[in-house]
Amino acid sequence: GENVEQHPSTLSVQEGDSAVIKCTYSDSASNYFPWYKQELGKRPQLIIDIRSNVGEKKDQRIAVTLNKTAKHFSLHITETQPEDSAVYFCAASKWNDKIIFGKGTRLHILP
Amino acid sequence: DGGITQSPKYLFRKEGQNVTLSCEQNLNHDAMYWYRQDPGQGLRLIYYSQIVNDFQKGDIAEGYSVSREKKESFPLTVTSAQKNPTAFYLCASSISAGTGAGELFFGEGSRLTVL
């Protein structure tokens, strides 16, 4: 079945700098790649997603890139702010199948 | 107010007892999921259901059971066979399963502690 690896497990960046979180997946048939943000004590929420027919998607300060050949995708957060501190999860799935998550990255934004 | 509701929020049980966690949604979603969250382990899929009266095992189904008798309800039973049941459990729903699903909507979670 699908296996999603996520790195790093913890990331600290200075406020205003950029943060990058990387994920790889094992099943070449996977074609949907969402990212979820979980703030402390809250439920995970979708922040951005990308489908396999697209190489990059951007929404204000966040962007996701997908390399299907290499089977990896990344989350980029620019101009980081204190409210970006959270745990971020990548995930992958294929048509009409379960969604498998990575182990998460705890992002700390340093003042 | 539409959403997904889990209960109870906190639950304490003695070893060897079965417990059932409730999950209800009024979003008219077809698919529902149960994930287990442990520190450093991410979100691991226990069971999921794409349609009423049907469900599939996820990656860590052993020691758990589910039912899907109604579209809006997907209760999870943690049985005495589950070796390490203390965890945070998240229920989620989506319009449909997989790629057609788009966004997963999560409940607030249930924290189970086995004493």
mmCIF file of C-alpha atoms in Angstrom, chain A residues 2 31-32 34 36 38 41-46 49 51 87 89 93-104, chain B residues 4 33 35 37 40-43 45 48 50 57-59 88 90 96-104 106-108:
data_model
loop_
_atom_site.group_PDB
_atom_site.id
_atom_site.type_symbol
_atom_site.label_atom_id
_atom_site.label_comp_id
_atom_site.label_asym_id
_atom_site.label_seq_id
_atom_site.Cartn_x
_atom_site.Cartn_y
_atom_site.Cartn_z
ATOM 1 C CA GLU A 2 0.869 3.666 -0.039
ATOM 2 C CA ASN A 31 -2.810 11.488 -7.704
ATOM 3 C CA TYR A 32 -4.069 13.691 -4.871
ATOM 4 C CA PRO A 34 -3.283 17.541 0.415
ATOM 5 C CA TYR A 36 -3.146 19.824 6.665
ATOM 6 C CA GLN A 38 -2.965 21.298 13.124
ATOM 7 C CA GLY A 41 -5.191 21.561 20.764
ATOM 8 C CA LYS A 42 -7.176 21.903 17.554
ATOM 9 C CA ARG A 43 -8.329 19.657 14.742
ATOM 10 C CA PRO A 44 -6.343 19.338 11.480
ATOM 11 C CA GLN A 45 -7.518 21.620 8.700
ATOM 12 C CA LEU A 46 -6.785 21.567 4.991
ATOM 13 C CA ASP A 49 -3.915 20.540 -2.026
ATOM 14 C CA ARG A 51 -3.609 17.022 -8.023
ATOM 15 C CA VAL A 87 2.123 20.707 13.039
ATOM 16 C CA PHE A 89 0.845 16.887 7.699
ATOM 17 C CA SER A 93 -4.246 9.125 -2.110
ATOM 18 C CA LYS A 94 -5.379 7.652 -5.408
ATOM 19 C CA TRP A 95 -8.782 7.689 -7.009
ATOM 20 C CA ASN A 96 -11.550 6.536 -4.687
ATOM 21 C CA ASP A 97 -9.119 5.229 -2.096
ATOM 22 C CA LYS A 98 -8.053 6.040 1.444
ATOM 23 C CA ILE A 99 -5.928 9.067 2.318
ATOM 24 C CA ILE A 100 -2.566 8.214 3.931
ATOM 25 C CA PHE A 101 -0.755 10.804 6.049
ATOM 26 C CA GLY A 102 2.905 11.451 6.780
ATOM 27 C CA LYS A 103 4.107 11.616 10.383
ATOM 28 C CA GLY A 104 3.984 15.378 10.562
ATOM 29 C CA ILE B 4 -18.703 16.668 12.574
ATOM 30 C CA TYR B 33 -12.820 7.814 8.583
ATOM 31 C CA TYR B 35 -7.603 8.014 12.549
ATOM 32 C CA GLN B 37 -2.920 10.176 16.517
ATOM 33 C CA GLY B 40 5.528 11.470 16.413
ATOM 34 C CA GLN B 41 3.351 8.956 14.546
ATOM 35 C CA GLY B 42 1.155 11.256 12.528
ATOM 36 C CA LEU B 43 -2.382 10.246 11.637
ATOM 37 C CA LEU B 45 -5.918 5.173 9.502
ATOM 38 C CA TYR B 48 -12.926 4.007 6.681
ATOM 39 C CA GLN B 50 -17.275 4.996 1.628
ATOM 40 C CA LYS B 57 -9.746 -1.754 7.253
ATOM 41 C CA GLY B 58 -7.029 0.838 7.389
ATOM 42 C CA ASP B 59 -3.411 0.275 8.376
ATOM 43 C CA PHE B 88 -6.118 10.538 20.636
ATOM 44 C CA LEU B 90 -9.917 11.638 15.248
ATOM 45 C CA SER B 96 -16.613 10.879 -1.120
ATOM 46 C CA ALA B 97 -13.522 8.764 -0.625
ATOM 47 C CA GLY B 98 -10.173 9.284 -2.256
ATOM 48 C CA THR B 99 -9.342 11.766 -4.932
ATOM 49 C CA GLY B 100 -12.922 12.781 -5.512
ATOM 50 C CA ALA B 101 -13.169 13.643 -1.842
ATOM 51 C CA GLY B 102 -11.304 16.898 -1.692
ATOM 52 C CA GLU B 103 -11.221 18.121 1.868
ATOM 53 C CA LEU B 104 -11.365 15.956 4.973
ATOM 54 C CA PHE B 106 -12.209 16.466 11.191
ATOM 55 C CA GLY B 107 -13.982 16.292 14.492
ATOM 56 C CA GLU B 108 -12.382 17.715 17.633
#
